[in-house]
């Protein structure tokens, strides 16, 4: 079955999905001297609706710079960095810190820009490096066997590969095909995420601000994060809130001017609601060790701490390293061992990341009395004790990233 034009050609590796994970995999394949063929169900140049990643860690910039020299710097150059962060408790400032300007050469510790722009820069780098894209190709089924993988797209065309890097996002048909369910809970609360365009008539200081119990938002938590060209406002709804009241045009005009200058109520670029999943796939590869799950095909985290896209990039780079090693292995046992090593390592990283994002989510929601008491006690002494304020400022992002060396990269 190959559109009636003869047998399907066999690729050493196919990438399914052209989001951050798939684009990273494609760049890493080219950097390793391997052909990169990417299938994506989207029509070329369609902008995906909704607000997604803004915050890229320095480790991700370095990883991208390695697979595509210049790309990390280009993304950093388009993004924005803030040097001041603040936290408030019921309208009272409890913590502020301003870092001195960076004078060192090299990539910055982070950058902030809309995910669509990061993806555009990655896609342009892919094109320069000879990545072959097939847009409008929706993988409908996948069968793996001891010798490789056979994909069939929605037009009935067949694609064959020795290995498939699955970067097909949260609903991953490839994850379903290999029978690897997502395991883990989903938050009960809804979060409203709004991207606002900058208002040049009312410029704001470039600061990341977190509000516990914002008085203008009826005591709900509000996180305000700048990115190049705008502001991300994240409103933490209560369990019984009706999200519609907050995302309708009237709703937005009601609450946004209470947490931002008034004119920003008219500058909404995107608005989305989320109940965040905290899930990891049972296994990151199939029984034949031919399909490698990466990015949201293998894990879903709440975005606090920015671990989604930031861990999808190393997932993809490690998947390519494993495929490269498997393709040049001495025999099937060695090849399989390379893929299993990838699957174990990245599952361990995903479980760690989920734990960090869960800690952040638990702190934000404060459903347990002990968490509520600890937060309240810290807020009471925060003005006098810098440590308590620093903890309240940092806790909504989960534990700091830990990199325990290449074998256990945990972001
Ligand atoms: C509100 C919000 C804020 C976030 N903030 C951050 C942040 O600041 N930092 C961070 O690191 N992460 C953040 N994330 C997470 C980040 O957006 C995701 O982790 C990232 O997009 C995952 O990339 P991916 O390539 O795995 O999947 P996706 O981006 O979903 O890409 C999947 C691709 O696969 C294609 N596809 C799907 N099915 C098929 C099929 N059957 N056949 C062919 N193609 C297919 C899709 O068209 C798509 O192009 C945030 C997420 C949300 C929702």
CSV table of N, CA and C and ligand atoms in Angstrom, one decimal, residues 16-22 39-42 48 51-57 115 119 135 137-140 167-170 172-173 193 232 274 276 294-297 299 301 303 306-312, ligand 1:
chain,number,residue,atom,x,y,z
A,16,UNK,N,8.3,11.6,13.5
A,16,UNK,CA,6.9,12.0,13.3
A,16,UNK,C,6.6,13.2,14.3
A,17,UNK,N,6.2,14.3,13.7
A,17,UNK,CA,5.9,15.5,14.5
A,17,UNK,C,7.0,16.6,14.3
A,18,UNK,N,6.5,17.8,14.0
A,18,UNK,CA,7.5,18.9,13.8
A,18,UNK,C,7.2,20.0,14.8
A,19,UNK,N,7.0,19.6,16.1
A,19,UNK,CA,7.0,20.5,17.2
A,19,UNK,C,8.5,20.6,17.7
A,20,UNK,N,8.7,21.2,18.9
A,20,UNK,CA,10.0,21.3,19.4
A,20,UNK,C,10.8,20.0,19.5
A,21,UNK,N,10.1,18.9,19.8
A,21,UNK,CA,10.9,17.6,19.9
A,21,UNK,C,11.3,17.1,18.6
A,22,UNK,N,10.3,17.2,17.6
A,22,UNK,CA,10.6,16.7,16.3
A,22,UNK,C,11.7,17.5,15.6
A,39,UNK,N,7.6,13.9,9.2
A,39,UNK,CA,6.2,13.9,8.8
A,39,UNK,C,5.4,14.7,9.8
A,40,UNK,N,4.5,15.6,9.3
A,40,UNK,CA,3.6,16.3,10.3
A,40,UNK,C,2.3,16.5,9.6
A,41,UNK,N,1.3,16.3,10.4
A,41,UNK,CA,-0.1,16.4,9.9
A,41,UNK,C,-0.5,17.8,9.6
A,42,UNK,N,0.2,18.8,10.1
A,42,UNK,CA,-0.2,20.1,9.8
A,42,UNK,C,0.1,20.5,8.4
A,48,UNK,N,-0.1,27.3,15.1
A,48,UNK,CA,-0.9,26.5,16.1
A,48,UNK,C,-1.6,27.5,17.1
A,51,UNK,N,-1.5,29.4,23.7
A,51,UNK,CA,-0.3,29.9,24.2
A,51,UNK,C,0.5,28.7,24.8
A,52,UNK,N,1.7,28.6,24.5
A,52,UNK,CA,2.5,27.5,25.0
A,52,UNK,C,3.8,28.0,25.6
A,53,UNK,N,4.9,27.3,25.3
A,53,UNK,CA,6.1,27.6,26.0
A,53,UNK,C,6.6,29.0,25.7
A,54,UNK,N,7.2,29.7,26.7
A,54,UNK,CA,7.8,31.0,26.6
A,54,UNK,C,9.3,30.9,27.1
A,55,UNK,N,9.4,30.1,28.2
A,55,UNK,CA,10.7,30.2,28.9
A,55,UNK,C,11.6,29.0,28.5
A,56,UNK,N,12.8,29.4,27.9
A,56,UNK,CA,13.8,28.4,27.5
A,56,UNK,C,15.0,28.5,28.5
A,57,UNK,N,15.3,27.4,29.1
A,57,UNK,CA,16.5,27.4,30.0
A,57,UNK,C,17.8,27.5,29.2
A,115,UNK,N,6.6,30.3,21.9
A,115,UNK,CA,7.0,29.0,21.3
A,115,UNK,C,7.0,29.1,19.8
A,119,UNK,N,9.9,27.8,17.3
A,119,UNK,CA,9.8,26.8,16.3
A,119,UNK,C,10.1,27.3,14.9
A,135,UNK,N,4.7,17.8,4.9
A,135,UNK,CA,3.6,18.4,5.7
A,135,UNK,C,2.3,17.8,5.2
A,137,UNK,N,0.9,15.2,6.3
A,137,UNK,CA,1.0,13.7,6.4
A,137,UNK,C,0.6,13.3,7.8
A,138,UNK,N,-0.6,12.8,8.0
A,138,UNK,CA,-1.0,12.3,9.3
A,138,UNK,C,-0.9,10.9,9.5
A,139,UNK,N,0.0,10.5,10.4
A,139,UNK,CA,0.2,9.1,10.7
A,139,UNK,C,-1.0,8.5,11.3
A,140,UNK,N,-1.6,7.4,10.7
A,140,UNK,CA,-2.8,6.9,11.2
A,140,UNK,C,-2.6,5.6,11.9
A,167,UNK,N,7.5,12.1,17.9
A,167,UNK,CA,7.5,13.4,18.5
A,167,UNK,C,6.1,14.0,18.2
A,168,UNK,N,5.1,13.1,18.3
A,168,UNK,CA,3.8,13.5,17.8
A,168,UNK,C,2.8,14.0,18.9
A,169,UNK,N,3.4,14.6,19.9
A,169,UNK,CA,2.6,15.4,20.9
A,169,UNK,C,1.8,14.6,21.9
A,170,UNK,N,1.0,15.3,22.6
A,170,UNK,CA,0.3,14.7,23.8
A,170,UNK,C,-0.7,13.6,23.4
A,172,UNK,N,-0.3,11.5,21.0
A,172,UNK,CA,0.5,10.6,20.2
A,172,UNK,C,-0.1,9.3,19.7
A,173,UNK,N,-0.4,9.2,18.4
A,173,UNK,CA,-0.9,7.9,17.9
A,173,UNK,C,0.2,6.8,18.0
A,193,UNK,N,-4.6,30.9,30.9
A,193,UNK,CA,-3.3,31.4,30.4
A,193,UNK,C,-3.6,32.4,29.3
A,232,UNK,N,2.8,37.1,29.5
A,232,UNK,CA,2.0,35.9,29.8
A,232,UNK,C,1.4,36.1,31.2
A,274,UNK,N,-6.4,25.5,30.9
A,274,UNK,CA,-5.7,24.2,31.0
A,274,UNK,C,-6.0,23.6,32.4
A,276,UNK,N,-3.8,20.9,34.2
A,276,UNK,CA,-2.5,20.3,33.8
A,276,UNK,C,-2.4,18.9,34.2
A,294,UNK,N,9.4,10.7,22.4
A,294,UNK,CA,10.1,11.9,22.9
A,294,UNK,C,9.0,13.0,23.2
A,295,UNK,N,9.4,14.0,23.9
A,295,UNK,CA,8.6,15.2,24.1
A,295,UNK,C,7.2,14.8,24.7
A,296,UNK,N,6.2,15.5,24.4
A,296,UNK,CA,4.9,15.3,25.0
A,296,UNK,C,4.3,13.9,24.6
A,297,UNK,N,4.8,13.3,23.6
A,297,UNK,CA,4.4,11.9,23.3
A,297,UNK,C,4.7,11.0,24.5
A,299,UNK,N,5.6,12.5,27.9
A,299,UNK,CA,5.4,13.1,29.2
A,299,UNK,C,4.6,14.4,29.1
A,301,UNK,N,3.7,17.7,31.7
A,301,UNK,CA,3.9,18.3,33.0
A,301,UNK,C,3.2,19.6,33.1
A,303,UNK,N,3.3,23.5,33.6
A,303,UNK,CA,4.4,24.3,33.1
A,303,UNK,C,5.2,25.0,34.1
A,306,UNK,N,8.9,25.2,33.8
A,306,UNK,CA,9.2,25.2,32.4
A,306,UNK,C,10.0,23.9,32.0
A,307,UNK,N,9.4,22.8,32.3
A,307,UNK,CA,10.1,21.5,32.0
A,307,UNK,C,9.6,20.8,30.8
A,308,UNK,N,8.5,21.3,30.1
A,308,UNK,CA,7.9,20.5,29.0
A,308,UNK,C,8.9,20.6,27.8
A,309,UNK,N,8.9,21.8,27.1
A,309,UNK,CA,9.7,21.9,26.0
A,309,UNK,C,11.2,21.7,26.3
A,310,UNK,N,11.5,22.2,27.5
A,310,UNK,CA,13.0,22.2,27.9
A,310,UNK,C,13.4,20.7,28.1
A,311,UNK,N,12.5,19.8,28.4
A,311,UNK,CA,13.0,18.4,28.4
A,311,UNK,C,12.7,17.7,27.1
A,312,UNK,N,11.9,18.2,26.3
A,312,UNK,CA,11.6,17.6,25.0
A,312,UNK,C,12.9,17.7,24.1
B,1,LIG,C1,0.3,27.1,28.7
B,1,LIG,C2,1.6,26.3,28.5
B,1,LIG,C3,2.8,26.9,28.8
B,1,LIG,C4,4.0,26.2,28.6
B,1,LIG,N1,5.1,26.8,29.0
B,1,LIG,C5,6.3,26.2,28.8
B,1,LIG,C6,7.5,26.8,29.1
B,1,LIG,O1,7.6,28.0,29.4
B,1,LIG,N2,8.7,26.1,28.9
B,1,LIG,C7,8.6,24.8,28.5
B,1,LIG,O2,9.7,24.2,28.4
B,1,LIG,N3,7.5,24.2,28.2
B,1,LIG,C8,6.3,24.8,28.3
B,1,LIG,N4,5.1,24.2,27.9
B,1,LIG,C9,5.2,22.9,27.3
B,1,LIG,C10,5.5,22.9,25.8
B,1,LIG,O3,4.6,23.7,25.1
B,1,LIG,C11,5.5,21.4,25.3
B,1,LIG,O4,6.2,20.6,26.1
B,1,LIG,C12,6.0,21.3,23.9
B,1,LIG,O5,5.2,21.9,22.9
B,1,LIG,C13,6.1,19.8,23.5
B,1,LIG,O6,6.7,19.7,22.3
B,1,LIG,P1,6.4,18.4,21.4
B,1,LIG,O7,7.2,18.6,20.1
B,1,LIG,O8,6.6,17.2,22.2
B,1,LIG,O9,4.9,18.4,21.0
B,1,LIG,P2,4.0,19.4,20.2
B,1,LIG,O10,4.5,20.7,20.3
B,1,LIG,O11,2.6,19.1,20.5
B,1,LIG,O12,4.2,18.9,18.6
B,1,LIG,C14,3.7,17.7,18.1
B,1,LIG,C15,3.6,17.7,16.6
B,1,LIG,O13,3.2,16.5,16.1
B,1,LIG,C16,2.3,16.7,15.1
B,1,LIG,N5,1.4,15.5,15.1
B,1,LIG,C17,0.5,15.1,16.0
B,1,LIG,N6,-0.1,14.0,15.6
B,1,LIG,C18,0.4,13.6,14.4
B,1,LIG,C19,0.2,12.5,13.5
B,1,LIG,N7,-0.7,11.6,13.8
B,1,LIG,N8,0.9,12.5,12.4
B,1,LIG,C20,1.8,13.5,12.1
B,1,LIG,N9,2.0,14.5,12.9
B,1,LIG,C21,1.4,14.6,14.0
B,1,LIG,C22,1.5,18.0,15.5
B,1,LIG,O14,1.0,18.6,14.3
B,1,LIG,C23,2.7,18.8,16.1
B,1,LIG,O15,3.3,19.6,15.1
B,1,LIG,C24,3.9,24.9,28.1
B,1,LIG,C25,2.7,24.3,27.7
B,1,LIG,C26,1.6,25.0,27.9
B,1,LIG,C27,0.3,24.4,27.5
